[in-house]
Each structure stands twice: as structure tokens, then as C-alpha cells.
PDB file of C-alpha atoms in Angstrom:
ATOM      1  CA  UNK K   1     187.056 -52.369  88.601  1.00 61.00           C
ATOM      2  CA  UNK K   2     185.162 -52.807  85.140  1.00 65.00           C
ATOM      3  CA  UNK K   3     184.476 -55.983  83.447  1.00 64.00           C
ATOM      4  CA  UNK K   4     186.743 -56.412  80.645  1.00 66.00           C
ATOM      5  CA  UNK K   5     185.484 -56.030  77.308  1.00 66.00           C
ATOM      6  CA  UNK K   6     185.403 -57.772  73.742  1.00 60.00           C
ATOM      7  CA  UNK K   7     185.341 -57.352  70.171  1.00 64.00           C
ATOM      8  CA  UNK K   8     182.195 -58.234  68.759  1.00 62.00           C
ATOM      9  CA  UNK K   9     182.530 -60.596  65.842  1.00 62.00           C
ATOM     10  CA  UNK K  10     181.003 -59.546  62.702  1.00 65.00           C
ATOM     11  CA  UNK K  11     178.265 -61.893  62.079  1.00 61.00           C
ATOM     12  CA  UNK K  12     176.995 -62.630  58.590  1.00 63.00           C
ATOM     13  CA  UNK K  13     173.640 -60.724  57.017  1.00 65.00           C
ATOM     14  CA  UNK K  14     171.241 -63.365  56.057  1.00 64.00           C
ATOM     15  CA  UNK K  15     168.378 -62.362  53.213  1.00 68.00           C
ATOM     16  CA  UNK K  16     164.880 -61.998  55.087  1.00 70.00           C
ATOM     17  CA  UNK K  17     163.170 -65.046  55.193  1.00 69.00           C
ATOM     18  CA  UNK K  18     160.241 -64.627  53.016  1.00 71.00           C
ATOM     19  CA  UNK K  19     157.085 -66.935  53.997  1.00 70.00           C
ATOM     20  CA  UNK K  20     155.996 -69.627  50.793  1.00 64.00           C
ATOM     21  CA  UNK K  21     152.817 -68.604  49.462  1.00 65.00           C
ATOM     22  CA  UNK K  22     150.066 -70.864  50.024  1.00 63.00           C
ATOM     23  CA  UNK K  23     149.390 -73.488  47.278  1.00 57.00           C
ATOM     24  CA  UNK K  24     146.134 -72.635  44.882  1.00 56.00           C
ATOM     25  CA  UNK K  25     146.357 -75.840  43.174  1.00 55.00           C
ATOM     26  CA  UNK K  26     143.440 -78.126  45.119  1.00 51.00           C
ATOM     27  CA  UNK K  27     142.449 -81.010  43.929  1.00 52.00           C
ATOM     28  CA  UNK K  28     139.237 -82.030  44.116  1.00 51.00           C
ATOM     29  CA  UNK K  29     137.274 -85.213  43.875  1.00 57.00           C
ATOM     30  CA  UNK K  30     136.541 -86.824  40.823  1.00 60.00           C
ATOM     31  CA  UNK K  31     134.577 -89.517  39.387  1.00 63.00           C
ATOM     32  CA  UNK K  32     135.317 -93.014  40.275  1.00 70.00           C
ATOM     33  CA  UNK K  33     133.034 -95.131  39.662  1.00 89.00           C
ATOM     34  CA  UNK K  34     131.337 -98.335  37.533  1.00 95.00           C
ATOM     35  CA  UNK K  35     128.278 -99.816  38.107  1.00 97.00           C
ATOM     36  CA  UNK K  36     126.910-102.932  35.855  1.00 98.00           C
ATOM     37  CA  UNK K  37     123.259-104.484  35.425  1.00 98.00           C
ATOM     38  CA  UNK K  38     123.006-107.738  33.645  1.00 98.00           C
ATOM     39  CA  UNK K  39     120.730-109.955  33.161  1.00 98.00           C
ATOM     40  CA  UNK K  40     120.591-113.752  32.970  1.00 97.00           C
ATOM     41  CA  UNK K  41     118.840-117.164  33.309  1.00 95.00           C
ATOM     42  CA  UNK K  42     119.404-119.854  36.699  1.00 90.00           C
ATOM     43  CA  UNK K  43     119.043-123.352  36.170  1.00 84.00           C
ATOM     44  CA  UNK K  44     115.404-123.267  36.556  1.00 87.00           C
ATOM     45  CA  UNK K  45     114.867-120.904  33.710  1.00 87.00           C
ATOM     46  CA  UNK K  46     113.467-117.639  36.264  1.00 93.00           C
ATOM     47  CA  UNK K  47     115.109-114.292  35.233  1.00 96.00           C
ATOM     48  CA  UNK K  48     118.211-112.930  37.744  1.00 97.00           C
ATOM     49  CA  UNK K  49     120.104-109.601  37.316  1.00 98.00           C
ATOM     50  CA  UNK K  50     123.930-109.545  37.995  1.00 98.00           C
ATOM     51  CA  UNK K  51     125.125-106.352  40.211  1.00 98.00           C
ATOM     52  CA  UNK K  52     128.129-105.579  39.782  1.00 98.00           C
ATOM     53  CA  UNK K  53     130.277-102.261  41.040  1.00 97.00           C
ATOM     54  CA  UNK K  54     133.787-100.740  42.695  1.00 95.00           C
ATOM     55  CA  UNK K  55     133.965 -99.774  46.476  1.00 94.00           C
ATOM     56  CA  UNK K  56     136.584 -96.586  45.512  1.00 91.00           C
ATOM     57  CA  UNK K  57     136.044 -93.186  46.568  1.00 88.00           C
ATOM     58  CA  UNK K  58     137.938 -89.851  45.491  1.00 81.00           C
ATOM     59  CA  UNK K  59     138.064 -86.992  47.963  1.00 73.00           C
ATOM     60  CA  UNK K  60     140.245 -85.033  46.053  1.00 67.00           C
ATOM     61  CA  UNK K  61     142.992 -84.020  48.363  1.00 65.00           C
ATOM     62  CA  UNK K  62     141.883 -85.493  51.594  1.00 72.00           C
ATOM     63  CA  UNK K  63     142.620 -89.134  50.602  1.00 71.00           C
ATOM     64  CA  UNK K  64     140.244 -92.034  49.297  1.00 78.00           C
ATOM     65  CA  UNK K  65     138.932 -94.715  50.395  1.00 84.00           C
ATOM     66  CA  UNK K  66     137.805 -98.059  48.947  1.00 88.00           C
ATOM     67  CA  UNK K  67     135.222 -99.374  51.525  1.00 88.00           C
ATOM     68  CA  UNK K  68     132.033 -97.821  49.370  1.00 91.00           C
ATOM     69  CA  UNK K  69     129.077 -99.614  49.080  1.00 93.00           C
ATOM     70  CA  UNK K  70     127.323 -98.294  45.628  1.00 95.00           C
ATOM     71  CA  UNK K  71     124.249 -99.958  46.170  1.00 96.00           C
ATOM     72  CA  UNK K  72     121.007 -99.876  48.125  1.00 97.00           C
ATOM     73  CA  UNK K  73     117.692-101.424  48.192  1.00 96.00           C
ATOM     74  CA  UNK K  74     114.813 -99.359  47.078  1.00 96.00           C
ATOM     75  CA  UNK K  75     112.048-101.660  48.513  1.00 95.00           C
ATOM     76  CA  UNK K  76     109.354-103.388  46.640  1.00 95.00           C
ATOM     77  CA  UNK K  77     111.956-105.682  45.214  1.00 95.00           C
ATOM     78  CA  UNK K  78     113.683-103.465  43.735  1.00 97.00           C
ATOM     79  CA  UNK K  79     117.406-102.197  43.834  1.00 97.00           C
ATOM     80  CA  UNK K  80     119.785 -98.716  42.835  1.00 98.00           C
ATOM     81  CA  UNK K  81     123.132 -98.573  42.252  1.00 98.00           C
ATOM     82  CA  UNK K  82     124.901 -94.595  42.297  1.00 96.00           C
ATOM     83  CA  UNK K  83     127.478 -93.280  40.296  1.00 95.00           C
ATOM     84  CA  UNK K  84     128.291 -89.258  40.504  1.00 90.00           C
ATOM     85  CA  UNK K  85     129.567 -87.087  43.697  1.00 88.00           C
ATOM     86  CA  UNK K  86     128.791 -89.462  45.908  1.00 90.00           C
ATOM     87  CA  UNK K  87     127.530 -87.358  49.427  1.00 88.00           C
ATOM     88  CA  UNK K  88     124.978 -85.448  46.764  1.00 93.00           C
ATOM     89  CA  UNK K  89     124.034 -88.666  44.405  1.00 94.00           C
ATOM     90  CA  UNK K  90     123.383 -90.516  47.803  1.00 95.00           C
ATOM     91  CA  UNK K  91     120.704 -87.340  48.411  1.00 95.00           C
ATOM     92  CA  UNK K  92     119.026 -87.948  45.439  1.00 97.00           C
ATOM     93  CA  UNK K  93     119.109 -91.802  46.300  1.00 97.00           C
ATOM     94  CA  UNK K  94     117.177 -91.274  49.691  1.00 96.00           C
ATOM     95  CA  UNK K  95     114.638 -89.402  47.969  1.00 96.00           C
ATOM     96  CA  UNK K  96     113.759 -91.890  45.650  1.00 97.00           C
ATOM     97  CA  UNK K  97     113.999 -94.356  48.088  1.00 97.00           C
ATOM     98  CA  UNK K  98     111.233 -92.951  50.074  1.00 96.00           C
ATOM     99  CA  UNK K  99     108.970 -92.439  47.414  1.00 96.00           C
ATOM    100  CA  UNK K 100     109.304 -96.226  46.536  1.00 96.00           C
ATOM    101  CA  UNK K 101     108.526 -97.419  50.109  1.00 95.00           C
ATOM    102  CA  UNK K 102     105.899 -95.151  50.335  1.00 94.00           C
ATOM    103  CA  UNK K 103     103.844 -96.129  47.200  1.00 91.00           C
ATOM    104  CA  UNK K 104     101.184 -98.780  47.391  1.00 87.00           C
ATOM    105  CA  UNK K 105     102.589-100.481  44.404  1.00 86.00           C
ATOM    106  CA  UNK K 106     105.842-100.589  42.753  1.00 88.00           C
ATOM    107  CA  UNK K 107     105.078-101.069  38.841  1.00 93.00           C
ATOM    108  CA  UNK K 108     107.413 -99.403  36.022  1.00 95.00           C
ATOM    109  CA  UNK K 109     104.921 -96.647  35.564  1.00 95.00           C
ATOM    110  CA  UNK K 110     104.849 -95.741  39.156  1.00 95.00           C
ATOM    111  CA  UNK K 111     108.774 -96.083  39.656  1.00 96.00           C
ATOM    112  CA  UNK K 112     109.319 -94.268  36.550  1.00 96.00           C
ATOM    113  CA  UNK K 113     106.868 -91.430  37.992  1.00 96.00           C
ATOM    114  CA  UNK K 114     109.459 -91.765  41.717  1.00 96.00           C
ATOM    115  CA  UNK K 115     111.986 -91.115  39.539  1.00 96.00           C
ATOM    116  CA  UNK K 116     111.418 -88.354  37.878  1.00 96.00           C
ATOM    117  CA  UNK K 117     109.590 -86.586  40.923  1.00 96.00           C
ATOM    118  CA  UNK K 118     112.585 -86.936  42.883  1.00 97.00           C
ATOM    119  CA  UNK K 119     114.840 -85.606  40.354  1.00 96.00           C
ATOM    120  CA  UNK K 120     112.759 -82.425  40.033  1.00 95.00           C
ATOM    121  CA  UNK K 121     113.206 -82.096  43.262  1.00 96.00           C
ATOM    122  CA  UNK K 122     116.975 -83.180  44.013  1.00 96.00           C
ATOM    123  CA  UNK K 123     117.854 -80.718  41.099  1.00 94.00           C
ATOM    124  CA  UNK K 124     116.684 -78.371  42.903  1.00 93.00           C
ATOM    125  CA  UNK K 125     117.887 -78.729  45.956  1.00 93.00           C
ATOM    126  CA  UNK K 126     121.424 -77.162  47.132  1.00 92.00           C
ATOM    127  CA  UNK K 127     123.039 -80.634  47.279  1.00 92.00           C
ATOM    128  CA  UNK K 128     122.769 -80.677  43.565  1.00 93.00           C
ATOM    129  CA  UNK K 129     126.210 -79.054  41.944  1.00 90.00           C
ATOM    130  CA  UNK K 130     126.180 -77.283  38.500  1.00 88.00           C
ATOM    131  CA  UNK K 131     128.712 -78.923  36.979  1.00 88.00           C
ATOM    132  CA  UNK K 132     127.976 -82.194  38.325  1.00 91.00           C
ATOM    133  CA  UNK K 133     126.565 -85.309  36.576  1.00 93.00           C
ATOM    134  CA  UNK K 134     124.638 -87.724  38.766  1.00 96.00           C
ATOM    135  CA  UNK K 135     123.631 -91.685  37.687  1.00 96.00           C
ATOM    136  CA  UNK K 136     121.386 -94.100  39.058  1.00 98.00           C
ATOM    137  CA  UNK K 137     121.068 -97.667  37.915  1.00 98.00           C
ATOM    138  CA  UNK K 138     117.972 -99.361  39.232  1.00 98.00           C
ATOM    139  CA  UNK K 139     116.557-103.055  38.635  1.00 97.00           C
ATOM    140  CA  UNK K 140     112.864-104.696  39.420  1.00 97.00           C
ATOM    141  CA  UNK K 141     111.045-107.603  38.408  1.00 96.00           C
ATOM    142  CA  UNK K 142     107.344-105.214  37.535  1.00 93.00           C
ATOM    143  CA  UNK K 143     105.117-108.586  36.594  1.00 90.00           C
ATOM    144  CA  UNK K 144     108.148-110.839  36.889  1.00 90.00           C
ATOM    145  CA  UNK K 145     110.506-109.205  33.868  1.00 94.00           C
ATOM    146  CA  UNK K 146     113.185-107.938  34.436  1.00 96.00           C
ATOM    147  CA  UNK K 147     114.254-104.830  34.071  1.00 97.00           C
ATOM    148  CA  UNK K 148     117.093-102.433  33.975  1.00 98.00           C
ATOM    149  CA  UNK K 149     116.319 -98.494  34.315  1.00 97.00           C
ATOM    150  CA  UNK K 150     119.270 -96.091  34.239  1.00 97.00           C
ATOM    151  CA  UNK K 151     118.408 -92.494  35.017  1.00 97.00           C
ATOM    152  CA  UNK K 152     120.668 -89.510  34.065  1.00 96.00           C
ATOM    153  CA  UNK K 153     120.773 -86.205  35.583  1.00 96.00           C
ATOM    154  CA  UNK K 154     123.436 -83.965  33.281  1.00 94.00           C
ATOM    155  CA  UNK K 155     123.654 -80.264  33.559  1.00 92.00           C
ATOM    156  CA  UNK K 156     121.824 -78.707  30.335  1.00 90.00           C
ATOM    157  CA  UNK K 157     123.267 -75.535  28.438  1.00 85.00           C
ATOM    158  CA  UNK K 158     120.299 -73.417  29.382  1.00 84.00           C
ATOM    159  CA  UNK K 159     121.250 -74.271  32.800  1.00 82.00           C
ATOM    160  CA  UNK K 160     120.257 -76.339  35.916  1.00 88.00           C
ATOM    161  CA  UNK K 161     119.806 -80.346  35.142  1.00 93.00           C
ATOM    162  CA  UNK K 162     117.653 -82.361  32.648  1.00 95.00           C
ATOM    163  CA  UNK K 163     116.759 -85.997  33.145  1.00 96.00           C
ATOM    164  CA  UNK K 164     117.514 -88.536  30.518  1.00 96.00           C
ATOM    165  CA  UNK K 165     115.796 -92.210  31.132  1.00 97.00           C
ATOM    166  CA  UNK K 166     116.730 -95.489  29.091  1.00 97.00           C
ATOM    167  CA  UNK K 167     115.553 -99.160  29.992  1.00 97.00           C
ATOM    168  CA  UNK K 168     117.032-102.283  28.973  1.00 96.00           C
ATOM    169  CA  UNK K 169     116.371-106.098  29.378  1.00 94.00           C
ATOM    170  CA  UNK K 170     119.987-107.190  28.593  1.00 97.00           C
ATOM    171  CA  UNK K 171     122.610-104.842  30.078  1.00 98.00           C
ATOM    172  CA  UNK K 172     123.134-101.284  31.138  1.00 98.00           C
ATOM    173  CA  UNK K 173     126.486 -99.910  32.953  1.00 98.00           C
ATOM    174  CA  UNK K 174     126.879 -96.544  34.707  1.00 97.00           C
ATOM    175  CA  UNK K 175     130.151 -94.590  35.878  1.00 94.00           C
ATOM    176  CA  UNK K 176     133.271 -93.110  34.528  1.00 93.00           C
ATOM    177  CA  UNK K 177     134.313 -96.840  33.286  1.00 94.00           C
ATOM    178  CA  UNK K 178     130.693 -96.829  31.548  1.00 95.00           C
ATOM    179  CA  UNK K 179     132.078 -96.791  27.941  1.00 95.00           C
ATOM    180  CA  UNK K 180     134.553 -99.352  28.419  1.00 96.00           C
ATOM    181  CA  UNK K 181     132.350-102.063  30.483  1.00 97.00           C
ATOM    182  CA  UNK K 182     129.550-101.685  27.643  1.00 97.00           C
ATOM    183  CA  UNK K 183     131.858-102.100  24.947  1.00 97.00           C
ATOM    184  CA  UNK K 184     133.050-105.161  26.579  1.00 97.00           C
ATOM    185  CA  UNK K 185     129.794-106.634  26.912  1.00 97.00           C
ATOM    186  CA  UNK K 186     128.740-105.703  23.414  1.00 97.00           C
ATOM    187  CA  UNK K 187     131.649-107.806  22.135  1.00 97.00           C
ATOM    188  CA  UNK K 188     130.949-110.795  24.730  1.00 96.00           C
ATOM    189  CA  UNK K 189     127.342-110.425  22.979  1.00 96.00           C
ATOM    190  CA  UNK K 190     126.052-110.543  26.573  1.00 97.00           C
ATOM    191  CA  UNK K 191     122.153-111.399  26.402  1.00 94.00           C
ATOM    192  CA  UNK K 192     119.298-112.307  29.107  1.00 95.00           C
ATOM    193  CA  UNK K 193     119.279-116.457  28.010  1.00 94.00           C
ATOM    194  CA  UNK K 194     123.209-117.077  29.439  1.00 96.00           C
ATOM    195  CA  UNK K 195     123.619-118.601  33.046  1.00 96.00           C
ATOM    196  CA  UNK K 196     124.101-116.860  36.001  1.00 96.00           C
ATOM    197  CA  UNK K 197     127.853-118.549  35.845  1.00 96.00           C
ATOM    198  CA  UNK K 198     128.407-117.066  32.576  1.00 97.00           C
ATOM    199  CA  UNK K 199     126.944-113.690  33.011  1.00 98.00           C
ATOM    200  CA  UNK K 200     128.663-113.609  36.333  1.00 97.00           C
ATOM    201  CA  UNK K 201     131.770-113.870  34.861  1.00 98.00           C
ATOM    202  CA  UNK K 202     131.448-111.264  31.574  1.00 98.00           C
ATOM    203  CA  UNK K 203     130.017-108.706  33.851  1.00 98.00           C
ATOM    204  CA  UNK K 204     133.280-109.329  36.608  1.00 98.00           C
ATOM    205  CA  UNK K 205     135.470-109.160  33.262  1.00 97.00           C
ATOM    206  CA  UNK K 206     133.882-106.282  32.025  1.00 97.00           C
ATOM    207  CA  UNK K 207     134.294-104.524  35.317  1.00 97.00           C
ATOM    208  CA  UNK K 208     138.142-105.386  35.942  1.00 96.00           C
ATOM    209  CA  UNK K 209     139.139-104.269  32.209  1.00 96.00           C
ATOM    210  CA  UNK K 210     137.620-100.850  32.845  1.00 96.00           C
ATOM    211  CA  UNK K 211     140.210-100.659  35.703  1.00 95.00           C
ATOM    212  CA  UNK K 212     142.629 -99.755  32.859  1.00 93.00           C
ATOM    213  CA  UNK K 213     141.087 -96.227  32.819  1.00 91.00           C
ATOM    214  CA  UNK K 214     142.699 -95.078  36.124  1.00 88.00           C
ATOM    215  CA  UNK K 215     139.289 -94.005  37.079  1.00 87.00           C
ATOM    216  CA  UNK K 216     137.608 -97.156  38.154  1.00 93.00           C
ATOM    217  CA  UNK K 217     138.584 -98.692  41.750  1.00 92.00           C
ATOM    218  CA  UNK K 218     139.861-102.124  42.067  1.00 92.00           C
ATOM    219  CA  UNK K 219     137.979-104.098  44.641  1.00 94.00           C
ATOM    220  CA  UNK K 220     134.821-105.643  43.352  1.00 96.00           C
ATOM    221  CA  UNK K 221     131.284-106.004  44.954  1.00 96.00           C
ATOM    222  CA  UNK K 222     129.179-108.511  42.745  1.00 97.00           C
ATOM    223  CA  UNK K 223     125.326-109.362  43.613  1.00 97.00           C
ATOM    224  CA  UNK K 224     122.792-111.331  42.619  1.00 97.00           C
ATOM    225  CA  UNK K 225     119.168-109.973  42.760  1.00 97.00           C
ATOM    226  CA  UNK K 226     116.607-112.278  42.054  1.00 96.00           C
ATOM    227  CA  UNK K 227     112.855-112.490  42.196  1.00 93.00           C
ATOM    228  CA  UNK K 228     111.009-112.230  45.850  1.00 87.00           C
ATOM    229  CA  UNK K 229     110.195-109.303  48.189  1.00 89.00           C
ATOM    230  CA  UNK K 230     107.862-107.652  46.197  1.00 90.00           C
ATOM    231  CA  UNK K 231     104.905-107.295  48.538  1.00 90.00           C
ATOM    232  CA  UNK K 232     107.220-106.035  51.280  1.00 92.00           C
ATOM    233  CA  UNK K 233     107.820-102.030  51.319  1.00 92.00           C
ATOM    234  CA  UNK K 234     111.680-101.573  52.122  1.00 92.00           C
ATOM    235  CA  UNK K 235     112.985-105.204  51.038  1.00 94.00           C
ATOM    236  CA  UNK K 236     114.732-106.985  47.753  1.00 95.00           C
ATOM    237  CA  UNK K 237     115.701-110.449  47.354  1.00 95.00           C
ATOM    238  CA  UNK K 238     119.789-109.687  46.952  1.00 96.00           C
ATOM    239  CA  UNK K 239     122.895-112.211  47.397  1.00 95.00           C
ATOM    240  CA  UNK K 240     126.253-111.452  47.764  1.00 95.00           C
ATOM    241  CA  UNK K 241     129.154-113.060  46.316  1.00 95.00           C
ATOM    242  CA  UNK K 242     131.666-114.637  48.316  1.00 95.00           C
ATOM    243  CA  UNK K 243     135.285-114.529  48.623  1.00 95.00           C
ATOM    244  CA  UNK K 244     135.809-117.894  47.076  1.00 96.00           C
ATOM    245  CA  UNK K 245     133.181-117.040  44.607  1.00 96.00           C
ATOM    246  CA  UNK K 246     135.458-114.046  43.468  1.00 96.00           C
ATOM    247  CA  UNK K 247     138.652-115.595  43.883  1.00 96.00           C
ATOM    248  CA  UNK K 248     137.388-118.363  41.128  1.00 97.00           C
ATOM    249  CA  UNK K 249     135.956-115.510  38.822  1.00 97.00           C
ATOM    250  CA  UNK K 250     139.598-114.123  39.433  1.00 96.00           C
ATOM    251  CA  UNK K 251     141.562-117.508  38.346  1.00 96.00           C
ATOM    252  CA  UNK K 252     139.456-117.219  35.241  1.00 95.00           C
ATOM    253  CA  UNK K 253     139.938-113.287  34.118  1.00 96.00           C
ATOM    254  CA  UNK K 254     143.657-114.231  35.205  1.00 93.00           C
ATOM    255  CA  UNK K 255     143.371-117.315  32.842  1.00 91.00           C
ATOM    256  CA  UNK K 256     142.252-115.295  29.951  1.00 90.00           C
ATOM    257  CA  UNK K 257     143.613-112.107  30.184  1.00 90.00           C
ATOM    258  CA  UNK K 258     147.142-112.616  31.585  1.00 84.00           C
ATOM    259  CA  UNK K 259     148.687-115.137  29.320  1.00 81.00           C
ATOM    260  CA  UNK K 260     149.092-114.977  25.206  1.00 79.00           C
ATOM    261  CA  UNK K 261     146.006-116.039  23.567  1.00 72.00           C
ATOM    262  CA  UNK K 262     147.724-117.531  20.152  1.00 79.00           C
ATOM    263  CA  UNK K 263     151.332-118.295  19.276  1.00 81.00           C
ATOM    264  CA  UNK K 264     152.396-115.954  15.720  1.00 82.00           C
ATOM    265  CA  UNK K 265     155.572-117.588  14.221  1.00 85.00           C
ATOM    266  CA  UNK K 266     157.729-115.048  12.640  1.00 88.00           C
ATOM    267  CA  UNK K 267     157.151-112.773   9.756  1.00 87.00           C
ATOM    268  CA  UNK K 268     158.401-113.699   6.625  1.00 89.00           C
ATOM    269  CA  UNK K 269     160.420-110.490   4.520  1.00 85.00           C
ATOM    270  CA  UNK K 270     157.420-110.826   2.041  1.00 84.00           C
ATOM    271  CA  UNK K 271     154.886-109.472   4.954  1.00 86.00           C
ATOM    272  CA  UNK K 272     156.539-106.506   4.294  1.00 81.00           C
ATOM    273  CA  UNK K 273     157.446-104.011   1.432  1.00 77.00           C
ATOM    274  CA  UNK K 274     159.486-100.904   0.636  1.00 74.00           C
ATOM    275  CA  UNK K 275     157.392 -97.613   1.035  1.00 72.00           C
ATOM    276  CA  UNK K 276     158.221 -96.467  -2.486  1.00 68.00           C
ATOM    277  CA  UNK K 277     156.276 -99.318  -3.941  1.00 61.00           C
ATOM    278  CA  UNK K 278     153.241 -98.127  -2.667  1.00 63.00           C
ATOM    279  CA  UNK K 279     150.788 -96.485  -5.198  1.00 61.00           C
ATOM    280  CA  UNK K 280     149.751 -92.968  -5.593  1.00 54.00           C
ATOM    281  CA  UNK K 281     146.633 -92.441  -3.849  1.00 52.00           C
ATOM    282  CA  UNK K 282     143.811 -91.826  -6.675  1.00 49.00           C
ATOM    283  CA  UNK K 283     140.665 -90.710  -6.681  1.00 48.00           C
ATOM    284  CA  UNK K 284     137.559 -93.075  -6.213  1.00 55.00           C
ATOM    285  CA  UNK K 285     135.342 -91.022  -8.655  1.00 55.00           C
ATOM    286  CA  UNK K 286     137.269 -90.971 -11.453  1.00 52.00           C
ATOM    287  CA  UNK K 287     138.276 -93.804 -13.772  1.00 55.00           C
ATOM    288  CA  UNK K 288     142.315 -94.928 -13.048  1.00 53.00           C
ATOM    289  CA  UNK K 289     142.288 -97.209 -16.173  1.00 57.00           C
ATOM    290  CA  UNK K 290     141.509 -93.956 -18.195  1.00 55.00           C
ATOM    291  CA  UNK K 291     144.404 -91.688 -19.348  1.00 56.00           C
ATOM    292  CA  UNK K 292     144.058 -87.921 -18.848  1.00 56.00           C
ATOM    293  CA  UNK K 293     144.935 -85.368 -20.909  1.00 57.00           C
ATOM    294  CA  UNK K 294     147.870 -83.073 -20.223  1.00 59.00           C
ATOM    295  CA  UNK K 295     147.380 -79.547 -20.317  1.00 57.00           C
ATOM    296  CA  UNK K 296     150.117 -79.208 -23.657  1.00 55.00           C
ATOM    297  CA  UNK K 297     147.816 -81.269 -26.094  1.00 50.00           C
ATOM    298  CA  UNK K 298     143.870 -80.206 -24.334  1.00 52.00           C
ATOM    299  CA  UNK K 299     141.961 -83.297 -25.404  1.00 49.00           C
ATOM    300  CA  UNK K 300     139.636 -83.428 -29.202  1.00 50.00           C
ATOM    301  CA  UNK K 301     135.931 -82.183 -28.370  1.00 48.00           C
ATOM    302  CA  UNK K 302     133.284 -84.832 -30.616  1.00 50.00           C
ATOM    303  CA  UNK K 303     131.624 -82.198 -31.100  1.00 48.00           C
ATOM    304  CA  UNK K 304     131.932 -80.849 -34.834  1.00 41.00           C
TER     305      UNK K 304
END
């Protein structure tokens, strides 16, 4: 006896599945980053620098993160604050960091000479990237001034990295929201004789504003370095502003910023006029007043 039998039902012919091709569009890391130096007066009338920088991180595709710290002590009193790819800016950092600990005194001539020694050799190195700018922003008391010493590391067109140095006793501002804090503090005519309050504040202001430029993180780390530590190798005098400190900084960008600063009352139709009533654009060199000749009656010559 045989098993009986069926009919097979015809089953639909699918298209070969084809695999998706792997994405090429990565997306790497970019800048994000501001770092501000400013300096002002305390009560006492002693010199103090306001630090001031994001905590934000870019990886790119991997994620970010906004727990950064952007600053480090140097030792000898003084202070750095990084702004570039961070794992290879952080390279250069440690270098100069133990050149400063390691020198038996920590003038400007002797941190300038740190500085550019360990660019030489960071530039160098394989942790430095051709396409990559790096930043430092360090501050000191040499002799009790203070001082503000930004260091650039750009890639040149002849290739590899050139060094580019500028000091300051008012303000200086590092990072991709570098154009934008500067400006702000330019306009705030930010200058070493304001208080600590005041600086504080244009500094935290200049810092939130250059949020706007999608390339600046939004959590704020604000210090005050001061005076002190200068005998000691791998120390600065630093303080670090609180969470009520901020949060009152805050209520006052929030009391600027977010509300209308002056009431217009409406336009008037005379603020306004009809586009065909507006002149023909003349020349500035020649005369307007002064009729020219058309080219059907050429105009007399004096001479005779």
C-alpha cells in the first residue's frame, strides 16, 4: 500500500534578496570647543584671571559626551586650557606640562621657550594629524602680572605645522566659538580694572552666546585663578565656581538676553517710501549738480 500523494502548490518566485551595501558616509569628530581668559581686579586691587570653557566632546559617530574637563594645571602657578582633537591636543598638553614642572623657574621667557620646544616636538610626533589645528590657552602671574599666552599650532601650505604665539593682558578666547566670544567681549569693552563679579559675568555671557554656533557645548566650567603657588613645581592657585554661583550668573544672562530690551511703538507710513522715489545711483567722482552733454550736441571746446 503506497502513501497517497498531493499536488504541490505553486509557490510564488521571490527576487533574490540582495545584501545593502555598507554605508561610506562616517562622520567624524569635529571641533567643539571654547575656551576664555580674562582678566580682572578683586576687591583688594591684586590681578585674577577668569577661566572659562564647555565640557562637550564630538566623537563623530560614536556619540559625545559633555563631562570634559578643558583645563589643567601646568605647575609653577600657572594654568592651560585645550581646544583641537582632543586625545592628540591633550598629547601636546602633557608635554608641555612636563617641561614646566621640570624647569627651575617658570618666567615668560622660559615658558615661552616650553612652549615652543614641545610643539617642535608634538608636531612631530604621530599623534599630530595633518589637517588638524591644535590651541592652547595658558595663564601665569611671571613677577605678579598677569598674563594670557595663546599658542597656535595650524597646518602650513608647505606642509607639517607652524606655531603662531600672541599674549594679552585683557582677554584672549580659543575654540570653534573663538570669533564669537571675542567679539562679544570687544563690544562689552572687557578690560583688566573691572571686578571679578563683572568680568565673571561678560566672560559667562560671552561663552553662552557662542552656543548659537551649534559648535560650542552647553554646560559651563568657570574658574578663578589667582596669585599663589608659584614656588611649588606641579601646583596653581585655581577656584571653582559653584552651582549657585552659576545659577545667579544664569538669572542674569536670562535677565538680559531673554526678554525685549526696549519697547518700539509702531511705524508711522512716513518711515517708509515707494521704491520708485528712490534716486538713480550716481557717481561720487563726478559733479551731479553739473549737466552733461548728450552725444547729439558734443559740448563747445574754449579752446579757439
Amino acid at each position: 500500500m503506497t502513501a497517497p500523494t498531493f499536488p504541490i502548490p505553486p509557490y510564488p518566485q521571490h527576487r533574490p534578496v540582495r545584501p545593502i551595501p555598507p554605508s561610506i558616509k562616517v562622520r567624524y569628530n569635529r571641533p567643539m570647543t571654547v575656551c576664555i581668559a580674562a582678566v580682572c581686579s578683586d576687591g583688594s586691587g591684586k590681578p585674577c584671571i577668569v577661566l572659562c570653557s564647555d565640557t562637550r566632546l564630538d566623537l563623530g559617530d560614536i556619540g559625545s559626551t559633555s563631562t570634559a574637563i578643558k583645563l589643567d594645571v601646568l605647575g609653577h602657578g600657572w594654568c592651560v586650557q585645550m581646544a583641537g582633537g582632543w586625545s592628540n591636543v591633550c598629547h601636546w598638553k602633557d608635554h608641555l606640562k612636563r617641561r614646566v614642572q621640570t624647569a627651575k623657574e617658570a618666567n615668560l621667557e622660559q615658558i615661552s621657550r616650553c612652549l615652543k620646544e614641545s610643539a617642535e616636538y608634538f608636531s612631530k610626533s604621530a599623534f599630530c594629524e595633518s589637517d588638524t589645528t591644535y590651541e592652547l590657552l595658558l595663564s601665569g602671574f611671571p613677577v605678579g602680572n598677569p598674563v594670557i599666552l595663546s599658542a597656535s599650532l595650524r597646518p602650513s601650505t608647505n606642509g607639517g605645522h607652524s606655531l603662531s604665539t600672541a599674549m594679552s593682558g585683557t582677554f584672549a578666547c580659543i575654540g570653534s566659538g573663538n570669533l564669537v566670544a571675542s567679539t562679544l567681549l570687544s563690544a562689552r569693552e572687557c578690560h583688566s580694572s573691572m571686578s571679578i563679579e563683572y568680568v565673571s559675568y561678560l566672560v559667562y555671557e560671552a561663552k553662552r552666546i557662542s552656543e548659537k554656533t551649534g559648535a560650542v557645548g552647553n554646560m559651563t566650567v568657570l574658574m578663578l585663578h589667582s596669585q599663589g603657588a608659584e614656588e611649588t613645581p606641579d601646583r596653581a592657585q585655581v577656584g571653582c565656581l559653584s552651582k549657585d554661583g552659576e545659577a545667579h550668573l544664569e538669572a542674569a544672562f536670562r535677565g538680559i538676553w531673554k526678554v525685549p530690551f526696549v519697547t518700539f511703538p509702531d511705524f508711522p507710513a512716513e518711515f517708509f517710501t515707494n521704491p520708485t522715489e528712490i534716486q538713480r545711483l550716481q557717481s561720487t567722482i563726478a559733479d551731479p549738480s553739473r549737466q552733461q552733454p548728450s552725444p547729439e550736441s558734443p559740448a563747445k571746446s574754449d579752446e579757439s
